[in-house]
XYZ file of C-alpha atoms in Angstrom:
281
model
C 93.841 145.741 192.024
C 89.924 146.113 191.715
C 88.320 148.557 189.314
C 85.435 150.636 190.978
C 82.366 150.896 188.722
C 79.072 153.007 189.349
C 76.698 151.763 192.004
C 76.865 150.224 195.660
C 79.814 148.399 195.918
C 80.306 146.863 192.671
C 84.058 145.894 191.985
C 85.654 144.032 189.212
C 87.889 141.482 189.915
C 90.025 138.632 188.421
C 90.471 134.913 189.635
C 93.352 132.777 188.331
C 92.518 129.361 187.121
C 95.161 127.610 185.203
C 96.070 129.925 181.989
C 92.748 131.921 182.561
C 91.914 135.097 184.294
C 88.312 134.813 185.108
C 86.559 138.295 185.524
C 84.001 138.374 188.192
C 81.736 141.251 189.773
C 81.412 141.336 193.355
C 78.784 143.571 194.619
C 76.572 143.960 197.967
C 77.636 144.223 201.695
C 80.901 142.996 202.376
C 79.081 140.901 205.558
C 76.188 139.566 203.660
C 75.581 136.087 202.822
C 77.422 134.630 199.642
C 75.575 134.199 196.317
C 77.708 132.780 193.389
C 75.989 133.287 189.984
C 77.009 131.181 186.807
C 75.512 132.346 183.528
C 74.069 130.364 180.535
C 76.184 129.030 177.450
C 74.537 132.201 175.612
C 75.171 134.904 178.111
C 77.886 136.081 180.434
C 77.673 137.714 183.825
C 75.819 140.762 182.742
C 72.666 138.542 182.500
C 72.242 138.539 186.470
C 71.843 142.231 186.859
C 68.271 141.990 187.556
C 68.777 139.306 190.064
C 71.736 141.326 191.621
C 69.632 144.384 191.888
C 66.968 142.406 193.764
C 69.649 140.489 196.133
C 72.238 143.140 196.680
C 70.871 145.175 199.583
C 71.045 141.945 201.801
C 73.443 139.480 200.126
C 76.956 139.561 198.716
C 76.713 138.597 194.970
C 79.629 137.186 192.673
C 78.753 136.735 189.290
C 81.734 135.731 186.654
C 82.253 135.074 183.232
C 83.232 131.288 182.317
C 86.061 130.735 179.757
C 84.857 131.948 176.376
C 82.556 134.620 177.793
C 82.479 138.284 178.656
C 85.703 139.769 179.759
C 87.459 136.538 180.928
C 90.681 136.164 179.098
C 92.708 132.890 178.534
C 95.012 130.974 176.435
C 94.062 127.781 175.017
C 94.417 125.119 177.830
C 93.724 121.284 177.479
C 92.275 119.746 180.860
C 90.587 122.485 182.400
C 87.053 121.997 184.067
C 84.381 124.269 184.980
C 84.564 123.001 188.401
C 88.085 123.988 188.894
C 87.106 127.666 187.537
C 84.242 127.747 189.741
C 86.419 126.737 192.738
C 88.893 129.375 191.783
C 86.498 132.112 191.651
C 85.031 130.874 195.323
C 88.523 130.980 196.466
C 89.562 134.425 195.322
C 86.328 135.852 196.407
C 86.439 134.355 199.826
C 83.013 132.572 199.566
C 83.102 129.524 201.779
C 79.540 128.126 201.127
C 77.354 130.346 199.140
C 73.791 129.666 197.631
C 74.751 128.944 193.659
C 72.160 130.284 191.376
C 72.818 129.051 187.601
C 71.328 128.670 184.384
C 71.634 126.419 181.618
C 75.289 125.324 180.909
C 76.027 127.213 184.318
C 73.557 124.808 185.949
C 75.530 122.035 184.804
C 78.689 123.405 186.249
C 76.659 124.015 189.388
C 75.577 120.531 189.673
C 79.258 119.192 188.879
C 80.421 121.739 191.625
C 78.071 120.114 194.440
C 78.704 116.718 193.478
C 82.698 117.414 193.641
C 82.838 119.609 196.613
C 79.745 119.499 198.458
C 81.144 121.326 201.426
C 81.233 124.444 199.238
C 77.566 124.897 198.174
C 74.851 125.749 200.592
C 72.194 125.418 198.180
C 71.213 125.427 194.542
C 68.904 127.565 192.088
C 68.760 125.826 188.680
C 67.177 127.585 185.689
C 66.525 125.570 182.777
C 69.662 123.631 183.872
C 71.499 121.367 181.602
C 72.818 118.067 183.165
C 75.990 116.132 182.281
C 75.120 112.693 181.075
C 71.407 113.176 181.079
C 69.317 111.074 178.420
C 67.826 113.934 176.363
C 65.286 112.987 173.984
C 66.009 112.913 170.098
C 63.527 115.477 168.951
C 62.514 114.932 165.148
C 59.510 117.277 165.102
C 58.202 120.294 167.010
C 59.643 123.853 167.289
C 62.721 122.867 168.878
C 63.759 120.156 166.201
C 62.498 122.821 163.463
C 64.938 125.423 165.149
C 67.909 122.961 165.400
C 67.710 122.128 161.801
C 68.160 125.935 160.980
C 71.032 125.977 163.212
C 72.782 122.916 161.535
C 72.235 125.015 158.095
C 73.979 128.214 159.610
C 76.939 126.164 161.027
C 77.414 124.511 157.741
C 77.650 127.845 156.193
C 79.590 129.199 159.056
C 76.963 132.050 159.265
C 77.948 133.559 162.852
C 75.084 136.395 162.525
C 72.487 133.762 161.636
C 73.567 131.553 164.603
C 73.225 134.574 166.883
C 69.842 135.325 165.504
C 68.765 131.813 165.895
C 69.946 131.710 169.689
C 68.060 134.662 170.358
C 64.791 133.044 169.024
C 65.516 129.568 170.801
C 66.802 130.691 174.041
C 65.262 134.404 174.670
C 62.218 133.891 172.980
C 61.522 130.337 173.185
C 61.285 128.163 170.194
C 57.385 127.890 170.254
C 56.944 131.691 170.689
C 57.280 134.333 167.764
C 60.766 135.331 166.780
C 60.996 138.838 168.793
C 58.833 138.197 171.479
C 61.567 139.763 173.831
C 62.568 143.074 172.231
C 64.473 146.268 173.175
C 67.442 146.770 175.618
C 66.991 142.988 176.787
C 67.382 141.488 173.178
C 70.293 143.874 172.455
C 72.068 142.814 175.448
C 71.513 139.008 174.691
C 72.864 139.424 171.170
C 75.843 141.348 172.258
C 76.512 138.719 174.930
C 76.179 135.626 172.553
C 77.960 137.506 169.739
C 81.043 137.862 171.988
C 80.795 133.974 172.883
C 80.225 133.152 169.244
C 83.407 134.868 167.970
C 85.493 133.824 171.098
C 88.732 131.712 170.732
C 88.643 128.103 171.702
C 89.754 127.672 175.213
C 90.647 124.211 174.812
C 89.343 120.752 175.544
C 87.837 120.345 179.011
C 89.353 117.507 181.168
C 87.095 114.455 181.784
C 84.183 114.904 184.226
C 82.060 111.997 185.491
C 78.117 112.257 184.257
C 76.098 113.868 186.653
C 72.670 112.041 185.941
C 73.418 108.764 187.677
C 74.378 110.970 190.900
C 71.687 113.151 191.093
C 70.342 111.467 194.132
C 73.706 112.288 196.079
C 72.826 116.069 195.935
C 72.359 116.678 199.529
C 71.742 120.444 199.544
C 68.247 122.412 199.117
C 67.456 122.738 195.393
C 65.025 125.027 193.654
C 64.470 124.208 189.715
C 63.056 126.997 187.839
C 61.556 125.978 184.263
C 60.044 128.430 181.959
C 57.024 127.143 179.988
C 58.447 128.564 176.598
C 61.700 126.815 177.097
C 63.024 124.088 174.641
C 60.959 120.719 174.769
C 64.158 118.795 175.573
C 65.008 121.019 178.550
C 61.641 120.607 179.969
C 61.559 116.652 179.804
C 65.026 116.548 181.310
C 64.432 119.126 184.084
C 60.909 117.549 185.025
C 62.633 114.199 185.373
C 65.807 115.646 187.466
C 63.281 117.397 189.779
C 62.328 113.791 191.062
C 65.610 112.470 191.178
C 67.342 115.223 193.435
C 66.075 114.425 196.943
C 63.804 117.235 198.473
C 64.027 119.267 194.935
C 61.171 121.935 194.189
C 60.290 122.452 190.672
C 58.424 125.688 189.727
C 57.112 126.372 186.255
C 57.397 129.882 185.032
C 54.560 131.112 182.789
C 55.281 133.185 179.597
C 59.076 133.090 179.941
C 61.743 130.741 177.982
C 65.208 129.549 178.904
C 66.590 132.774 180.665
C 63.553 134.468 182.580
C 65.933 136.184 184.991
C 67.613 138.255 182.020
C 63.892 139.441 181.222
C 63.635 140.413 184.881
C 60.421 138.108 185.030
C 58.839 138.952 188.500
C 57.948 135.494 189.206
C 61.497 134.474 188.600
C 63.107 137.050 190.801
C 60.732 136.498 193.507
C 61.505 132.520 193.580
C 65.187 133.325 193.454
C 65.046 135.874 196.365
C 62.595 133.706 198.407
C 65.056 130.774 198.264
C 68.378 132.701 198.733
C 66.974 134.599 201.701
C 65.870 131.252 203.390
C 68.923 129.322 202.636
C 71.985 131.745 202.148
């Protein structure tokens, strides 16, 4: 049974996928056009609260926690895939063909989803997206390379707190920005979401999924790509290339923000998402 939470029609639900119970929030009008929200690999579904607030009066928003994040529970299971999990959420929520709004690792899952099940996706909004099989540049200098070296040292020392601090600098502030550019409740939420993920149990090895990069030309739904000017250099290189490979994709550069601009409540980001969803949902 759903658990009611404060706010206009916000319900916590669970979708079964293999050995996982995927936690998701279902909000907005029941008869509103559907939007599926897939979070970044350093966040969970709470990262979408500004987007849900913006879209909620007219769209039905479903935001879920992937395996290893938030309130999703699971036993270790080899062979699971993010695509199968996304379809399980779509089916449980009764979303036939939503617009998918996704960030980073969530964007990778969204691209894999539209390639595997094009009939289930009405449009894509990809924020600083990762792409399976993309030719990421080998960065040997610059802010991202410098932070990556610190990540390697923290991983070798098994220093989870340091990894969390560096993740906030890299993905919330941006590697070229001063550490702490984004402060207050936003940073506290980021650290809590990412801290849970860093300490989560291993969900198991993913099943094999074909590289998406050679197939970007097959994407046949309207696509909006959002890219923060403070995002990591390799993400910027790949997403700019991808925008030229996805038919009809529109790329918008966002000033003054990094990898998760929706978490900051960046007005330009929210305007771009709302405009696209209003047009294509």
